[in-house]
Short mmCIF file of C-alpha atoms and ligand atoms in Angstrom, two decimals:
data_model
loop_
_atom_site.label_atom_id
_atom_site.label_comp_id
_atom_site.label_asym_id
_atom_site.label_seq_id
_atom_site.Cartn_x
_atom_site.Cartn_y
_atom_site.Cartn_z
CA UNK A 233 -19.87 18.52 -7.19
CA UNK A 234 -18.49 17.48 -10.83
CA UNK A 235 -14.94 18.11 -11.45
CA UNK A 236 -15.88 20.83 -14.54
CA UNK A 237 -16.90 22.95 -11.37
CA UNK A 238 -13.63 23.48 -9.59
CA UNK A 239 -11.37 26.68 -10.02
CA UNK A 240 -8.89 24.59 -11.50
CA UNK A 241 -6.24 24.92 -14.42
CA UNK A 242 -8.05 23.44 -17.98
CA UNK A 243 -5.04 20.59 -18.24
CA UNK A 244 -5.45 19.25 -14.70
CA UNK A 245 -9.15 18.96 -15.65
CA UNK A 246 -8.37 17.19 -19.03
CA UNK A 247 -6.17 14.67 -17.26
CA UNK A 248 -8.74 14.08 -14.36
CA UNK A 249 -11.44 13.07 -17.12
CA UNK A 250 -8.47 10.60 -19.46
CA UNK A 251 -8.09 9.47 -15.74
CA UNK A 252 -12.27 8.60 -15.78
CA UNK A 253 -12.85 10.37 -12.35
CA UNK A 254 -15.83 11.85 -13.03
CA UNK A 255 -16.38 13.39 -9.73
CA UNK A 256 -14.72 13.86 -6.44
CA UNK A 257 -14.35 11.75 -3.76
CA UNK A 258 -15.67 12.70 0.04
CA UNK A 259 -12.45 13.07 0.73
CA UNK A 260 -11.52 14.99 -1.94
CA UNK A 261 -14.32 17.16 -2.07
CA UNK A 262 -13.71 18.44 1.48
CA UNK A 263 -9.18 18.64 0.97
CA UNK A 264 -9.31 20.32 -2.69
CA UNK A 265 -11.27 23.94 -1.71
CA UNK A 266 -9.24 24.43 1.30
CA UNK A 267 -5.87 23.29 0.41
CA UNK A 268 -6.88 25.53 -2.37
CA UNK A 269 -7.05 28.76 -0.19
CA UNK A 270 -3.16 27.55 1.21
CA UNK A 271 -4.94 26.16 4.51
CA UNK A 272 -2.93 23.39 6.26
CA UNK A 273 -4.88 20.28 5.98
CA UNK A 274 -5.44 17.48 8.57
CA UNK A 275 -7.23 14.41 6.73
CA UNK A 276 -8.11 11.15 7.92
CA UNK A 277 -9.97 8.79 5.33
CA UNK A 278 -10.11 4.88 4.96
CA UNK A 279 -7.73 3.58 2.32
CA UNK A 280 -8.63 3.22 -1.12
CA UNK A 281 -10.62 6.58 -0.72
CA UNK A 282 -8.55 8.94 -3.53
CA UNK A 283 -6.74 10.66 -0.77
CA UNK A 284 -3.33 10.74 -3.32
CA UNK A 285 -5.04 12.57 -5.88
CA UNK A 286 -6.88 15.10 -3.45
CA UNK A 287 -3.26 16.57 -2.53
CA UNK A 288 -2.23 16.60 -5.89
CA UNK A 289 -5.00 17.84 -7.98
CA UNK A 290 -5.00 21.51 -5.75
CA UNK A 291 -1.23 21.37 -5.04
CA UNK A 292 -0.82 21.03 -9.05
CA UNK A 293 -2.67 24.09 -9.66
CA UNK A 294 -0.88 26.45 -6.92
CA UNK A 295 1.97 25.33 -8.24
CA UNK A 296 1.03 26.11 -11.74
CA UNK A 297 -0.18 29.40 -11.60
CA UNK A 298 2.62 30.85 -9.39
CA UNK A 299 5.72 28.89 -11.74
CA UNK A 300 7.84 30.98 -13.18
CA UNK A 301 8.82 30.18 -17.05
CA UNK A 302 11.92 28.37 -17.53
CA UNK A 303 13.28 28.77 -14.58
CA UNK A 304 14.11 25.74 -12.18
CA UNK A 305 14.85 27.30 -9.02
CA UNK A 306 14.28 24.28 -6.10
CA UNK A 307 11.96 22.00 -5.12
CA UNK A 308 8.12 23.77 -4.17
CA UNK A 309 6.41 20.70 -3.05
CA UNK A 310 8.17 18.51 -0.60
CA UNK A 311 5.98 14.98 -0.46
CA UNK A 312 7.58 12.69 2.06
CA UNK A 313 6.09 8.73 1.73
CA UNK A 314 7.12 5.55 3.96
CA UNK A 315 8.16 3.33 1.06
CA UNK A 316 9.37 2.93 -2.37
CA UNK A 317 6.41 1.58 -3.73
CA UNK A 318 4.09 4.14 -2.03
CA UNK A 319 6.99 7.23 -3.26
CA UNK A 320 6.64 5.91 -6.93
CA UNK A 321 2.67 5.79 -7.03
CA UNK A 322 2.50 9.07 -5.77
CA UNK A 323 4.60 10.35 -8.51
CA UNK A 324 2.67 8.36 -11.33
CA UNK A 325 -0.35 10.15 -9.69
CA UNK A 326 1.37 13.78 -9.75
CA UNK A 327 2.79 12.78 -13.52
CA UNK A 328 -0.63 11.57 -14.68
CA UNK A 329 -2.49 14.14 -13.64
CA UNK A 330 0.06 16.68 -14.17
CA UNK A 331 0.59 15.86 -18.09
CA UNK A 332 -0.60 19.40 -19.60
CA UNK A 333 1.00 21.47 -16.71
CA UNK A 334 4.60 22.52 -16.50
CA UNK A 335 5.55 20.80 -13.40
CA UNK A 336 7.73 18.66 -12.60
CA UNK A 337 7.59 15.55 -10.50
CA UNK A 338 10.50 13.40 -9.42
CA UNK A 339 10.38 10.71 -6.97
CA UNK A 340 13.63 9.96 -5.28
CA UNK A 341 14.26 6.72 -2.82
CA UNK A 342 17.54 4.80 -1.99
CA UNK A 343 18.26 0.72 -3.14
CA UNK A 344 19.40 2.57 -6.42
CA UNK A 345 22.41 5.06 -7.43
CA UNK A 346 22.09 8.26 -6.44
CA UNK A 347 24.09 10.03 -9.00
CA UNK A 348 21.15 10.06 -12.14
CA UNK A 349 18.90 11.36 -9.10
CA UNK A 350 21.48 14.53 -8.40
CA UNK A 351 21.31 15.22 -11.74
CA UNK A 352 17.83 15.06 -12.30
CA UNK A 353 17.65 17.52 -9.39
CA UNK A 354 20.11 20.47 -10.99
CA UNK A 355 17.86 20.56 -14.01
CA UNK A 356 15.05 21.49 -11.93
CA UNK A 357 12.09 19.85 -9.97
CA UNK A 358 8.64 21.16 -8.93
CA UNK A 359 7.18 18.44 -6.88
CA UNK A 360 9.43 15.69 -4.94
CA UNK A 361 8.37 12.65 -3.97
CA UNK A 362 10.99 11.26 -1.54
CA UNK A 363 11.27 7.84 1.59
CA UNK A 364 12.80 9.59 4.44
CA UNK A 365 16.30 7.46 4.02
CA UNK A 366 17.53 8.69 0.39
CA UNK A 367 16.34 12.76 1.04
CA UNK A 368 18.50 13.03 4.48
CA UNK A 369 21.58 11.27 2.38
CA UNK A 370 21.14 13.67 -0.67
CA UNK A 371 20.10 16.49 1.74
CA UNK A 372 23.36 16.40 4.06
CA UNK A 373 25.48 15.93 0.64
CA UNK A 374 23.90 19.26 -0.13
CA UNK A 375 22.58 18.05 -3.54
CA UNK A 376 19.31 18.57 -2.19
CA UNK A 377 17.95 21.97 -0.81
CA UNK A 378 14.67 22.66 0.55
CA UNK A 379 14.69 25.95 1.09
CA UNK A 380 12.24 27.03 -1.28
CA UNK A 381 9.52 24.60 0.20
CA UNK A 382 5.66 25.89 -0.14
CA UNK A 383 4.11 22.97 0.94
CA UNK A 384 5.06 20.10 2.12
CA UNK A 385 2.65 16.96 2.07
CA UNK A 386 3.29 13.71 4.60
CA UNK A 387 1.22 10.77 2.86
CA UNK A 388 0.19 7.74 4.77
CA UNK A 389 1.86 9.60 7.64
CA UNK A 390 0.32 6.10 10.05
CA UNK A 391 2.56 4.14 8.45
CA UNK A 392 5.57 6.29 8.68
CA UNK A 393 4.76 6.54 12.19
CA UNK A 394 4.41 2.48 12.31
CA UNK A 395 7.83 2.34 10.26
CA UNK A 396 9.58 4.20 13.20
CA UNK A 397 10.35 7.24 11.02
CA UNK A 398 9.34 10.00 13.75
CA UNK A 399 12.29 11.20 14.29
CA UNK A 400 13.27 11.74 10.61
CA UNK A 401 10.39 13.88 10.14
CA UNK A 402 11.26 16.14 13.11
CA UNK A 403 14.69 16.51 11.71
CA UNK A 404 12.92 17.19 8.15
CA UNK A 405 11.85 20.46 9.78
CA UNK A 406 14.69 21.81 10.62
CA UNK A 407 15.45 21.85 6.62
CA UNK A 408 12.58 23.45 5.92
CA UNK A 409 10.98 27.44 5.46
CA UNK A 410 9.09 27.63 8.74
CA UNK A 411 6.15 29.48 6.50
CA UNK A 412 4.36 26.67 4.39
CA UNK A 413 1.66 25.34 3.94
CA UNK A 414 1.40 21.95 5.40
CA UNK A 415 -0.72 18.51 4.49
CA UNK A 416 -0.91 15.56 6.59
CA UNK A 417 -2.86 12.79 5.15
CA UNK A 418 -3.48 9.50 7.07
CA UNK A 419 -5.93 6.45 6.92
CA UNK A 420 -6.19 6.21 10.77
CA UNK A 421 -5.59 8.73 14.06
CA UNK A 422 -4.30 7.50 17.09
CA UNK A 423 -2.80 9.91 19.90
CA UNK A 424 0.69 9.65 18.36
CA UNK A 425 -0.58 11.02 14.90
CA UNK A 426 -2.04 13.47 16.76
CA UNK A 427 0.80 14.94 18.15
CA UNK A 428 3.09 14.69 15.44
CA UNK A 429 0.48 16.47 13.05
CA UNK A 430 -0.28 19.42 15.31
CA UNK A 431 3.40 19.89 15.66
CA UNK A 432 3.56 20.09 12.07
CA UNK A 433 0.35 22.39 11.35
CA UNK A 434 -0.80 25.61 12.20
CA UNK A 435 -4.72 26.02 12.66
CA UNK A 436 -5.19 23.05 10.22
CA UNK A 437 -8.71 22.40 8.80
CA UNK A 438 -9.38 18.74 10.17
CA UNK A 439 -11.24 16.63 7.62
CA UNK A 440 -12.03 13.20 8.95
CA UNK A 441 -13.68 11.08 7.01
CA UNK A 442 -15.03 7.36 9.30
CA UNK A 443 -17.59 5.50 8.21
CA UNK A 444 -18.89 2.71 10.68
CA UNK A 445 -17.51 -0.20 8.76
CA UNK A 446 -13.99 0.42 8.49
CA UNK A 447 -13.94 -1.62 5.34
CA UNK A 448 -15.15 -0.25 2.01
CA UNK A 449 -18.62 -0.62 0.95
CA UNK A 450 -17.67 -1.99 -2.52
CA UNK A 451 -15.81 -4.70 -0.86
CA UNK A 452 -17.54 -8.21 -0.30
CA UNK A 453 -15.15 -9.85 2.42
CA UNK A 454 -16.02 -13.24 4.42
CA UNK A 455 -14.05 -16.22 6.00
CA UNK A 456 -13.31 -19.48 5.39
CA UNK A 457 -12.21 -22.43 7.63
CA UNK A 458 -9.19 -24.10 6.63
CA UNK A 459 -6.96 -25.90 8.21
CA UNK A 460 -3.26 -24.77 7.96
CA UNK A 461 -1.92 -27.73 6.29
CA UNK A 462 -5.00 -27.61 3.81
CA UNK A 463 -4.55 -24.28 3.19
CA UNK A 464 -2.52 -24.63 -0.21
CA UNK A 465 -5.28 -26.89 -1.49
CA UNK A 466 -7.85 -24.11 -0.84
CA UNK A 467 -5.42 -21.52 -2.92
CA UNK A 468 -5.06 -23.90 -5.32
CA UNK A 469 -8.74 -24.31 -6.21
CA UNK A 470 -9.73 -20.69 -5.97
CA UNK A 471 -6.54 -19.57 -8.74
CA UNK A 472 -8.08 -22.20 -10.45
CA UNK A 473 -11.51 -21.01 -10.82
CA UNK A 474 -10.53 -18.00 -11.50
CA UNK A 475 -7.49 -18.10 -13.83
CA UNK A 476 -8.18 -14.48 -15.22
CA UNK A 477 -8.50 -12.37 -11.75
CA UNK A 478 -5.91 -10.72 -10.86
CA UNK A 479 -4.96 -11.68 -6.81
CA UNK A 480 -3.31 -10.37 -4.13
CA UNK A 481 -2.43 -13.26 -1.77
CA UNK A 482 -1.09 -12.23 1.86
CA UNK A 483 1.01 -14.38 4.10
CA UNK A 484 2.86 -13.59 7.13
CA UNK A 485 6.45 -14.21 6.69
CA UNK A 486 8.50 -13.95 4.17
CA UNK A 487 9.36 -17.63 4.20
CA UNK A 488 5.93 -18.51 3.63
CA UNK A 489 5.56 -16.06 0.97
CA UNK A 490 8.00 -18.39 -0.76
CA UNK A 491 6.74 -21.57 0.29
CA UNK A 492 3.23 -20.47 -1.15
CA UNK A 493 5.13 -19.85 -4.28
CA UNK A 494 6.22 -23.24 -4.48
CA UNK A 495 3.48 -25.14 -3.25
CA UNK A 496 1.67 -23.26 -6.57
CA UNK A 497 4.47 -24.07 -8.64
CA UNK A 498 4.22 -27.76 -8.34
CA UNK A 499 0.19 -27.75 -9.14
CA UNK A 500 1.39 -25.59 -12.59
CA UNK A 501 0.11 -22.36 -10.91
CA UNK A 502 2.33 -19.29 -11.75
CA UNK A 503 2.90 -16.67 -9.21
CA UNK A 504 5.53 -13.91 -7.60
CA UNK A 505 6.44 -12.73 -4.44
CA UNK A 506 7.07 -9.31 -2.71
CA UNK A 507 8.82 -8.98 0.33
CA UNK A 508 11.92 -7.55 1.84
CA UNK A 509 14.31 -10.01 1.05
CA UNK A 510 13.78 -9.47 -2.31
CA UNK A 511 16.09 -6.82 -4.21
CA UNK A 512 14.61 -3.46 -5.54
CA UNK A 513 14.94 -4.01 -9.15
CA UNK A 514 13.16 -7.48 -8.49
CA UNK A 515 10.41 -5.99 -6.28
CA UNK A 516 10.05 -2.95 -9.01
CA UNK A 517 9.86 -5.36 -11.74
CA UNK A 518 7.37 -7.77 -10.17
CA UNK A 519 5.26 -5.17 -9.10
CA UNK A 520 5.42 -3.14 -12.88
CA UNK A 521 4.30 -7.17 -14.49
CA UNK A 522 1.10 -7.33 -11.72
CA UNK A 523 0.16 -3.82 -11.95
CA UNK A 524 0.02 -4.35 -16.11
CA UNK A 525 -1.43 -7.33 -15.57
CA UNK A 526 1.02 -9.91 -16.87
CA UNK A 527 1.35 -11.13 -13.51
CA UNK A 528 -2.09 -12.64 -12.09
CA UNK A 529 -1.33 -13.58 -8.66
CA UNK A 530 1.38 -12.05 -6.27
CA UNK A 531 2.29 -13.49 -2.72
CA UNK A 532 2.83 -10.50 -0.62
CA UNK A 533 3.85 -9.77 3.26
CA UNK A 534 2.09 -7.20 5.13
CA UNK A 535 4.88 -4.28 5.10
CA UNK A 536 5.50 -4.45 1.14
CA UNK A 537 2.11 -3.95 0.14
CA UNK A 538 1.15 -1.36 2.52
CA UNK A 539 -0.70 1.47 0.99
CA UNK A 540 -0.12 0.49 -2.70
CA UNK A 541 -2.52 0.92 -5.18
CA UNK A 542 -2.77 -1.56 -8.05
CA UNK A 543 -5.48 -1.04 -10.73
CA UNK A 544 -8.18 -4.00 -10.72
CA UNK A 545 -7.02 -6.09 -7.82
CA UNK A 546 -9.79 -8.11 -8.31
CA UNK A 547 -9.23 -10.92 -4.67
CA UNK A 548 -7.97 -10.16 -1.88
CA UNK A 549 -7.19 -13.79 -0.07
CA UNK A 550 -5.45 -13.76 2.96
CA UNK A 551 -3.82 -17.08 2.98
CA UNK A 552 -2.67 -16.68 6.75
CA UNK A 553 -4.11 -13.99 9.25
CA UNK A 554 -3.07 -10.95 9.96
CA UNK A 555 -0.97 -10.22 13.16
CA UNK A 556 -3.42 -6.69 14.02
CA UNK A 557 -6.51 -6.14 13.19
CA UNK A 558 -5.52 -2.92 11.85
CA UNK A 559 -3.76 -4.94 8.85
CA UNK A 560 -6.92 -6.61 8.07
CA UNK A 561 -8.31 -3.59 7.12
CA UNK A 562 -5.17 -2.77 4.80
CA UNK A 563 -4.87 -6.09 3.00
CA UNK A 564 -8.89 -6.13 2.08
CA UNK A 565 -8.25 -2.29 1.43
CA UNK A 566 -6.18 -3.39 -1.78
CA UNK A 567 -9.22 -4.36 -3.67
CA UNK A 568 -12.12 -2.32 -4.08
CA UNK A 569 -10.29 0.67 -5.27
CA UNK A 570 -12.23 4.17 -5.49
CA UNK A 571 -15.26 2.50 -7.00
CA UNK A 572 -14.46 -0.60 -8.32
CA UNK A 573 -15.70 -3.79 -6.14
CA UNK A 574 -13.62 -5.98 -4.78
CA UNK A 575 -13.37 -9.15 -3.05
CA UNK A 576 -11.63 -10.91 -0.16
CA UNK A 577 -11.63 -14.25 1.81
CA UNK A 578 -9.53 -15.22 4.69
CA UNK A 579 -8.35 -18.80 5.73
CA UNK A 580 -9.34 -19.48 9.26
CA UNK A 581 -7.41 -22.25 10.24
CA UNK A 582 -8.03 -23.29 14.30
CA UNK A 583 -5.07 -21.78 15.67
CA UNK A 584 -6.02 -18.17 14.17
CA UNK A 585 -9.44 -18.10 15.62
CA UNK A 586 -8.61 -15.74 18.49
CA UNK A 587 -7.04 -13.69 15.52
CA UNK A 588 -10.65 -13.56 13.98
CA UNK A 589 -12.36 -12.28 16.93
CA UNK A 590 -9.81 -9.47 17.32
CA UNK A 591 -10.38 -8.31 13.71
CA UNK A 592 -14.17 -8.48 13.98
CA UNK A 593 -14.09 -6.91 17.37
CA UNK A 594 -11.79 -3.86 15.73
CA UNK A 595 -14.42 -3.74 12.36
CA UNK A 596 -17.52 -4.04 15.15
CA UNK A 597 -19.10 -6.99 13.62
CA UNK A 598 -18.62 -10.23 12.40
CA UNK A 599 -17.13 -11.21 9.15
CA UNK A 600 -19.21 -13.42 6.94
CA UNK A 601 -18.62 -16.79 7.17
CA UNK A 602 -18.67 -19.24 3.88
CA UNK A 603 -20.58 -22.43 4.29
CA UNK A 604 -17.78 -25.39 2.94
CA UNK A 605 -19.97 -28.88 4.03
CA UNK A 606 -17.32 -31.54 4.72
CA UNK A 607 -17.67 -33.17 1.47
CA UNK A 608 -16.98 -29.75 -0.39
CA UNK A 609 -13.98 -29.37 1.90
CA UNK A 610 -12.80 -32.94 1.20
CA UNK A 611 -13.49 -32.33 -2.76
CA UNK A 612 -11.16 -29.66 -2.65
CA UNK A 613 -8.24 -31.67 -1.28
CA UNK A 614 -9.48 -34.45 -3.81
CA UNK A 615 -8.92 -32.17 -6.78
CA UNK A 616 -5.83 -30.70 -5.84
CA UNK A 617 -2.96 -31.57 -8.67
CA UNK A 618 -0.32 -31.62 -5.86
CA UNK A 619 1.52 -35.03 -5.68
CA UNK A 620 2.92 -34.84 -2.73
CA UNK A 621 6.35 -36.66 -2.57
CA UNK A 622 8.19 -33.90 -0.82
CA UNK A 623 6.95 -35.13 2.68
CA UNK A 624 10.12 -32.13 4.08
CA UNK A 625 8.52 -29.00 2.66
CA UNK A 626 5.07 -29.87 3.82
CA UNK A 627 6.19 -30.80 7.56
CA UNK A 628 8.61 -27.70 7.04
CA UNK A 629 5.11 -25.83 6.98
CA UNK A 630 3.24 -27.19 9.12
CA UNK A 631 5.77 -26.77 12.25
CA UNK A 632 6.34 -23.07 10.94
CA UNK A 633 2.81 -22.13 12.52
CA UNK A 634 3.41 -22.88 16.07
CA UNK A 635 4.24 -19.50 17.25
CA UNK A 636 7.07 -21.40 19.75
CA UNK A 637 8.33 -22.91 16.28
CA UNK A 638 8.69 -18.95 14.83
CA UNK A 639 12.67 -19.31 15.96
CA UNK A 640 13.08 -23.02 14.70
CA UNK A 641 12.23 -21.93 11.22
CA UNK A 642 14.22 -18.94 11.32
CA UNK A 643 16.99 -21.24 11.87
CA UNK A 644 16.16 -23.63 9.84
CA UNK A 645 16.03 -20.70 6.95
CA UNK A 646 19.29 -19.77 8.46
CA UNK A 647 20.96 -22.75 8.15
CA UNK A 648 19.76 -23.33 4.31
CA UNK A 649 21.03 -20.20 3.12
CA UNK A 650 24.86 -20.70 4.29
CA UNK A 651 24.63 -24.33 2.79
P1 ADP B 946 -5.71 6.17 -0.53
O1 ADP B 946 -4.67 6.86 -0.85
O2 ADP B 946 -6.68 6.88 -0.28
O3 ADP B 946 -6.03 4.57 -0.30
P2 ADP B 946 -5.53 6.13 -3.62
O4 ADP B 946 -4.90 8.02 -3.86
O5 ADP B 946 -4.48 5.09 -3.68
O6 ADP B 946 -6.79 6.17 -2.19
O7 ADP B 946 -6.73 5.97 -4.38
C1 ADP B 946 -7.10 4.59 -4.61
C2 ADP B 946 -7.94 4.88 -6.53
O8 ADP B 946 -9.22 5.63 -6.51
C3 ADP B 946 -6.72 4.89 -7.30
O9 ADP B 946 -6.89 3.49 -8.28
C4 ADP B 946 -7.37 5.93 -8.03
O10 ADP B 946 -6.94 6.03 -9.23
C5 ADP B 946 -8.73 6.18 -7.38
N1 ADP B 946 -9.88 7.06 -7.89
C6 ADP B 946 -9.23 8.11 -6.91
N2 ADP B 946 -10.18 9.55 -7.13
C7 ADP B 946 -11.15 9.12 -7.63
C8 ADP B 946 -12.33 9.67 -7.98
N3 ADP B 946 -12.50 11.28 -8.29
N4 ADP B 946 -13.12 9.19 -9.11
C9 ADP B 946 -12.52 7.61 -9.30
N5 ADP B 946 -11.76 7.14 -8.63
C10 ADP B 946 -10.70 7.91 -7.97
MG1 MG B 947 -2.31 6.85 0.08
#
């Protein structure tokens, strides 16, 4: 099946082919027809499988068909997303696919001035993408009406629940018409999500695509056993051997993110960080630079990188193993998007071996182990350009890793901030 064969507006087909999509992914193939028919859909598919376009394509078509010429009369489709970055990404997909339609798309989230957002809403928006916080602010001020919403979409529903938005979602229903089409998209499903989903949808079509291996086939992932204190040398070596690659590095905490950035600076490697301690404008600038390739190395914490889709991330490095096995799947899922190939490596220290076992249990199979001989290991350390003179920093770094010292690390950080 090709996109050509779908009964969707020509303008949308043009945009699809401009994006380089030739045929639908599994989830698109299964979701587009029922959505076009107006049915409620509960769709579960792993990360990076094209869920955004799976709802954006049919929704744009429906709205385009029903659009009343020249009259802005309220939001027709509301998409809820858990984070700013995701909301913006969904906006981008709607805008790209809707370029040759008359549908207007707009995204609202907190952290920025609300006045321009209100102005834009007044001038007419068909598809509104929103994070819960700012949306409720605007609704309670009377600046946003949801009375005309015909289609509600909850994207990355699992993440919304993880981030504690369940009450917000339930409250939202009070503002929406009862008669509507509801689409529910999630990467994972458990009882909590099932309960929420079934309380929102009416006779939904349930589509689940769950391959045996939660990590997509096109992602080549392996683990390297590296001691905690040596991780930075291995990252240095990896970055130097792939100077042109776009690399996403995951660390356990915000403090670690900044430390790793500094360690890379000491050896003349440029990187940047993204985490919740940074201002919204900084986060946006960093994401923008990483997206367009000006920034090659991004160091991120789990939350900040949830669900984000950055083109051409060629390498994911788990500098620290994630704290849950689900996050492993989410992290490596940041590479190998769509039909591209991706590579991921995890640095596992002695104290993280237990976690590795849990991750492998969750995957249902072992992760490939990289063979590093003692000699190669030593060469990696010897080749480092780091001239270690800042012993205090290095000791802090090592210390942070013992769970009993996590509190001490936080205290130290606070003290530093004050001084
Ligand atoms: P998910 O929400 O399932 O994690 P996304 O919607 O973010 O996935 O899409 C992942 C990537 O796949 C994006 O870069 C997108 O452009 C690409 N993609 C989506 N649909 C197709 C398709 N039909 N053919 C090729 N690439 C696609
Ligand atoms: Mg998604």
